[in-house]
Short mmCIF file of C-alpha atoms in Angstrom, two decimals:
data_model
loop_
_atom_site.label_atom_id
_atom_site.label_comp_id
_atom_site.label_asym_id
_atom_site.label_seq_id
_atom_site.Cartn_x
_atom_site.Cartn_y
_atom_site.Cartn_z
CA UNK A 1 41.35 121.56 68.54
CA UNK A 2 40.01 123.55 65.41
CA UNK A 3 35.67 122.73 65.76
CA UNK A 4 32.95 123.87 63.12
CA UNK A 5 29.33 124.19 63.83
CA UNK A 6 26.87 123.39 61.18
CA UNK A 7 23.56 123.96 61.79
CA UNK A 8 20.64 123.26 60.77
CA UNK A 9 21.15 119.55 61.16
CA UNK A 10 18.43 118.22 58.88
CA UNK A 11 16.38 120.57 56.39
CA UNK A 12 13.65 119.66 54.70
CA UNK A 13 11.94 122.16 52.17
CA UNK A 14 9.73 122.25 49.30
CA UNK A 15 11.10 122.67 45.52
CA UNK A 16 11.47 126.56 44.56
CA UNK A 17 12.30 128.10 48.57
CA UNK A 18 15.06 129.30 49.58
CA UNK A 19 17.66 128.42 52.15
CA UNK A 20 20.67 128.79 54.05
CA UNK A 21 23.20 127.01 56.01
CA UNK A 22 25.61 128.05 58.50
CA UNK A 23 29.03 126.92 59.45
CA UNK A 24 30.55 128.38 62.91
CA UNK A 25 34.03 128.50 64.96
CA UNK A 26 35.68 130.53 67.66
CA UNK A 27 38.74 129.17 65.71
CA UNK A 28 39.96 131.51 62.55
CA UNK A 29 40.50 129.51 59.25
CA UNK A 30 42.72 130.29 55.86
CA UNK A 31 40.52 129.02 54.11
CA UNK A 32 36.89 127.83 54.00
CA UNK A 33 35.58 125.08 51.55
CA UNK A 34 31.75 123.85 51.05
CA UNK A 35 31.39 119.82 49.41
CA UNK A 36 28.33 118.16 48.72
CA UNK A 37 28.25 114.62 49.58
CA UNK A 38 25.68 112.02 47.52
CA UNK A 39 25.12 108.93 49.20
CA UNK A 40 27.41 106.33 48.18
CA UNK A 41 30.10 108.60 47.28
CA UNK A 42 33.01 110.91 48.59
CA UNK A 43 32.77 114.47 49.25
CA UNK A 44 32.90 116.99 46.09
CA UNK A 45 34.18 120.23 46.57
CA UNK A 46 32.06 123.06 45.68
CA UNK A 47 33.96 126.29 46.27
CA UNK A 48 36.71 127.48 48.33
CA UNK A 49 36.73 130.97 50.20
CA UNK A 50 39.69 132.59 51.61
CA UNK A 51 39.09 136.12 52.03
CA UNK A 52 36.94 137.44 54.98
CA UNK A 53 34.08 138.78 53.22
CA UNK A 54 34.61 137.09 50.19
CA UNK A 55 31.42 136.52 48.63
CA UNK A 56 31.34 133.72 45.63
CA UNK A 57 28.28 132.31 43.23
CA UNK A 58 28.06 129.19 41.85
CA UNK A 59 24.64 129.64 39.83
CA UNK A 60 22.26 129.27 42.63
CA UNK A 61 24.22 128.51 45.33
CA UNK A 62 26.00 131.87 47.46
CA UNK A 63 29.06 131.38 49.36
CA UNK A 64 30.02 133.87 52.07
CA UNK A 65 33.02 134.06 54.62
CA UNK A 66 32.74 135.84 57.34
CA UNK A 67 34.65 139.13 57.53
CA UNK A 68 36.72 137.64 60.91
CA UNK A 69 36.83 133.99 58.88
CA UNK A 70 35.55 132.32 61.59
CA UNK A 71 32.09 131.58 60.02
CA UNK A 72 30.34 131.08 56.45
CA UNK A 73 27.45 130.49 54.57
CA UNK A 74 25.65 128.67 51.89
CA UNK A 75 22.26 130.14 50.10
CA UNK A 76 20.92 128.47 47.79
CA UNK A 77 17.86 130.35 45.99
CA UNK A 78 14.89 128.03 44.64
CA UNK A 79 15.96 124.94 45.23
CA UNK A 80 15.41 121.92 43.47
CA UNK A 81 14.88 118.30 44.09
CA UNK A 82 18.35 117.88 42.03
CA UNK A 83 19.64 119.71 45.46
CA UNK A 84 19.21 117.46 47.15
CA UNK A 85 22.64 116.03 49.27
CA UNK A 86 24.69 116.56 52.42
CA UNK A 87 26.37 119.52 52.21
CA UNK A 88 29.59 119.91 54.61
CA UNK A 89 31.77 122.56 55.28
CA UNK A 90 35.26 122.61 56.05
CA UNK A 91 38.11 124.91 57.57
CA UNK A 92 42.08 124.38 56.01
CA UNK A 93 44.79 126.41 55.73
CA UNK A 94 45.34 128.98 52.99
CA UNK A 95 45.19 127.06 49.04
CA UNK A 96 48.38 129.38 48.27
CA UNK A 97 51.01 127.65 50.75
CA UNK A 98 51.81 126.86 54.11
CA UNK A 99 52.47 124.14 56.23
CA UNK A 100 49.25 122.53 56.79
CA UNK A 101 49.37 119.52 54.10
CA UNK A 102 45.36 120.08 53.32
CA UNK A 103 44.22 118.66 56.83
CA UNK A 104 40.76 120.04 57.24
CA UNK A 105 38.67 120.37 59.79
CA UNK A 106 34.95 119.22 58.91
CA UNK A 107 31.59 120.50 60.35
CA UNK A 108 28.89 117.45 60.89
CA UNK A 109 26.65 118.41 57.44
CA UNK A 110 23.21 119.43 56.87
CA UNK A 111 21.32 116.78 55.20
CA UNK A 112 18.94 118.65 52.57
CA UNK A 113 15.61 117.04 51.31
CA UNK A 114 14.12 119.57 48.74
CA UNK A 115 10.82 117.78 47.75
CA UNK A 116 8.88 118.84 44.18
CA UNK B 1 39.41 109.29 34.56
CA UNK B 2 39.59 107.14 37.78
CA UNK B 3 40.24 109.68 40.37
CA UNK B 4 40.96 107.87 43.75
CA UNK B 5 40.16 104.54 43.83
CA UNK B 6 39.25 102.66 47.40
CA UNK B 7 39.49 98.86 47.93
CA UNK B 8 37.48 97.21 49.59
CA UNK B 9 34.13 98.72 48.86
CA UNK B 10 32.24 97.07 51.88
CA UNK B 11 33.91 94.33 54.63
CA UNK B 12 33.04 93.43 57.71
CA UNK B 13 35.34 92.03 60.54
CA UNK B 14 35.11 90.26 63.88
CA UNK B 15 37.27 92.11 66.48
CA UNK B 16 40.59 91.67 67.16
CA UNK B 17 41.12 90.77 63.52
CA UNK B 18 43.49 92.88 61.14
CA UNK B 19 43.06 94.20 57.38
CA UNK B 20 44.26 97.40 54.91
CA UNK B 21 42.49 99.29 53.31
CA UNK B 22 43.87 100.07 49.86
CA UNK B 23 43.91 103.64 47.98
CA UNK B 24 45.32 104.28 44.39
CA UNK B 25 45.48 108.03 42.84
CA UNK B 26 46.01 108.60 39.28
CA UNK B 27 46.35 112.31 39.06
CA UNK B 28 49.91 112.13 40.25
CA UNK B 29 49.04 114.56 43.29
CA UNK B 30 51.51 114.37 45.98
CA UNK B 31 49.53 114.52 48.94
CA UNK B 32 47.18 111.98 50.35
CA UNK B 33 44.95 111.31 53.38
CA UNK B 34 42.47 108.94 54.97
CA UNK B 35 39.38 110.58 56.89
CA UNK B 36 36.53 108.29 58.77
CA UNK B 37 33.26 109.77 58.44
CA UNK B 38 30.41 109.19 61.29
CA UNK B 39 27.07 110.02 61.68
CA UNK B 40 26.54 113.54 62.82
CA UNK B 41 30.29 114.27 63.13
CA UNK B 42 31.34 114.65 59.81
CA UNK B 43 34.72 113.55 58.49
CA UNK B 44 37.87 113.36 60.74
CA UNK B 45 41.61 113.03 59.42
CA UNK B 46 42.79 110.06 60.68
CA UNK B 47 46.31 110.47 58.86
CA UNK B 48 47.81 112.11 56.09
CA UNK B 49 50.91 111.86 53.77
CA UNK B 50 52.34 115.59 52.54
CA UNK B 51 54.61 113.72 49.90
CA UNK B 52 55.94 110.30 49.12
CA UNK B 53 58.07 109.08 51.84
CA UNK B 54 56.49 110.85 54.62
CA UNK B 55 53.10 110.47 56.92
CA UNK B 56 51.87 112.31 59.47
CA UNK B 57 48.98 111.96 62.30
CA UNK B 58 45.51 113.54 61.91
CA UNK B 59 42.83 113.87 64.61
CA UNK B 60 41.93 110.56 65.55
CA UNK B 61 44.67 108.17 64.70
CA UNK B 62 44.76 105.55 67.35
CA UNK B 63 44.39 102.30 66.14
CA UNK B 64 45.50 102.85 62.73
CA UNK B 65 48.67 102.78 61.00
CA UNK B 66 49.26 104.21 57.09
CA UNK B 67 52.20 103.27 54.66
CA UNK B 68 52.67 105.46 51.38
CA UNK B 69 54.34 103.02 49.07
CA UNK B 70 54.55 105.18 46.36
CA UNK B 71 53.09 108.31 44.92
CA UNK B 72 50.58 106.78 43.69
CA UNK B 73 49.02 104.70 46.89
CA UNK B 74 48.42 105.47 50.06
CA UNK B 75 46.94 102.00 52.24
CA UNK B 76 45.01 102.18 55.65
CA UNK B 77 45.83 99.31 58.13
CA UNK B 78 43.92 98.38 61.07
CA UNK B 79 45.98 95.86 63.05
CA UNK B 80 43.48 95.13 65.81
CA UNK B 81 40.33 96.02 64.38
CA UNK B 82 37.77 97.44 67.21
CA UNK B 83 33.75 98.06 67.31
CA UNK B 84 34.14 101.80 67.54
CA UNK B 85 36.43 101.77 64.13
CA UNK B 86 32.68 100.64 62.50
CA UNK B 87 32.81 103.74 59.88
CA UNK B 88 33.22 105.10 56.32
CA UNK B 89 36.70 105.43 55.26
CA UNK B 90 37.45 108.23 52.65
CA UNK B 91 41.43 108.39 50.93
CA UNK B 92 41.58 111.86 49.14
CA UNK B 93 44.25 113.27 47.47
CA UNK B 94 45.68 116.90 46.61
CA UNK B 95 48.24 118.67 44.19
CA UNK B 96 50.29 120.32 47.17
CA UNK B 97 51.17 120.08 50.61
CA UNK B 98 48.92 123.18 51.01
CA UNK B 99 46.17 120.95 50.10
CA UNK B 100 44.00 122.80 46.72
CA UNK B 101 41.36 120.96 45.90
CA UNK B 102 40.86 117.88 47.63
CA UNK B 103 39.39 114.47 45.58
CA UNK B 104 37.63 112.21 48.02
CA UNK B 105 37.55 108.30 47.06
CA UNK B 106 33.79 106.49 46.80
CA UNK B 107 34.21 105.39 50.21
CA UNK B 108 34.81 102.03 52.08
CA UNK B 109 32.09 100.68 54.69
CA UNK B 110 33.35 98.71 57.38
CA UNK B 111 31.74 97.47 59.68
CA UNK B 112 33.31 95.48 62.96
CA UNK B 113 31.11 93.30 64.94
#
């Protein structure tokens, strides 16, 4: 069984620091995606990775895959209260083919409270 | 657009009794899934259909059972409904089998007393 690590847990900042969350595996992925959860509603994908190394921006928020794809990252530079969310991270199989029919395997989520 | 659309919203139900969830796509994507989601554990694939006709087991699928009627819906049935299946249900669908992007439903609460 596949298992991701997110840590922290719960993170609590004030608006305009910075931040970053971690998601960790002795298992190698194809692919690595980061969602952002609001309450009330599903999961909404924010980026996909699927190149160790692969770096990718998404205005504030940085996206990194590890260089063995066992592990990633999300930054996210001067936060704002509009940041707020769970963010979860998730290992699939590669987005160009393959036989894993998009089963993913999800890390527990950081909950992030970015106060003004 | 209406995305993936989950019914019920919220239900509750004593144990032992039975009920199905219900999930409609509109995007004509060919793959579907169900995922639970728990506190501090994420989500977990309960099962998933690659295309219309077949299903497949996920993670945790004991005590569930999943019929794709069509392309379009994909329903979640609990025969037997226990305590520990108290959770948030999430359908999703995807273009391919290799999964793409993945559209989550709002969610159903249930809750089994």
């Amino acid at each position: 069984t596949q298992l991701l690590e997110q840590s922290p847990q719960f993170l609590s900042i004030q608006e305009g620091e910075n931040l970053t969350v971690y998601c960790n595996s002795s298992s190698v992925f194809s692919s690595l995606q980061w969602y952002r959860q609001e309450p009330g509603e599903g999961p909404v994908l924010l980026v996909t990775v699927v190149t160790g190394g692969e770096v990718k921006k998404l205005k504030r928020l940085t996206f990194q895959f590890g260089d063995a794809r066992k592990d990633s990252s999300l930054h996210i530079t001067a936060a704002q209260p509009g940041d707020t969310g769970l963010y979860l991270c998730a290992g699939g199989p590669t987005p160009a083919g393959g036989t894993s029919y998009g089963k993913l395997t999800f890390g527990q989520g950081t909950i992030l409270t970015v106060h003004p | 657009n209406a995305g993936v659309t989950q019914t019920p919203k919220f239900q509750v139900l004593k144990t032992g009794q039975s009920m199905t969830l219900q999930c409609a796509q509109d995007m004509n994507h060919n793959s579907m899934y169900w995922y639970r989601q728990d506190p501090g554990m994420g989500l977990r694939l309960i099962y998933y259909s690659a295309s219309e006709g077949t299903t497949d087991k996920g993670e945790v699928p004991n005590g569930y059972n999943v019929s794709r009627l069509n392309k379009r819906e994909f329903s979640l049935r609990l025969e037997s409904a226990a305590p520990s299946q108290t959770s948030v249900y999430f359908c999703a669908s995807s273009e391919g089998a290799s999964g793409n992007t993945i559209y989550f439903g709002e969610g159903s609460w249930l809750t089994v007393v």
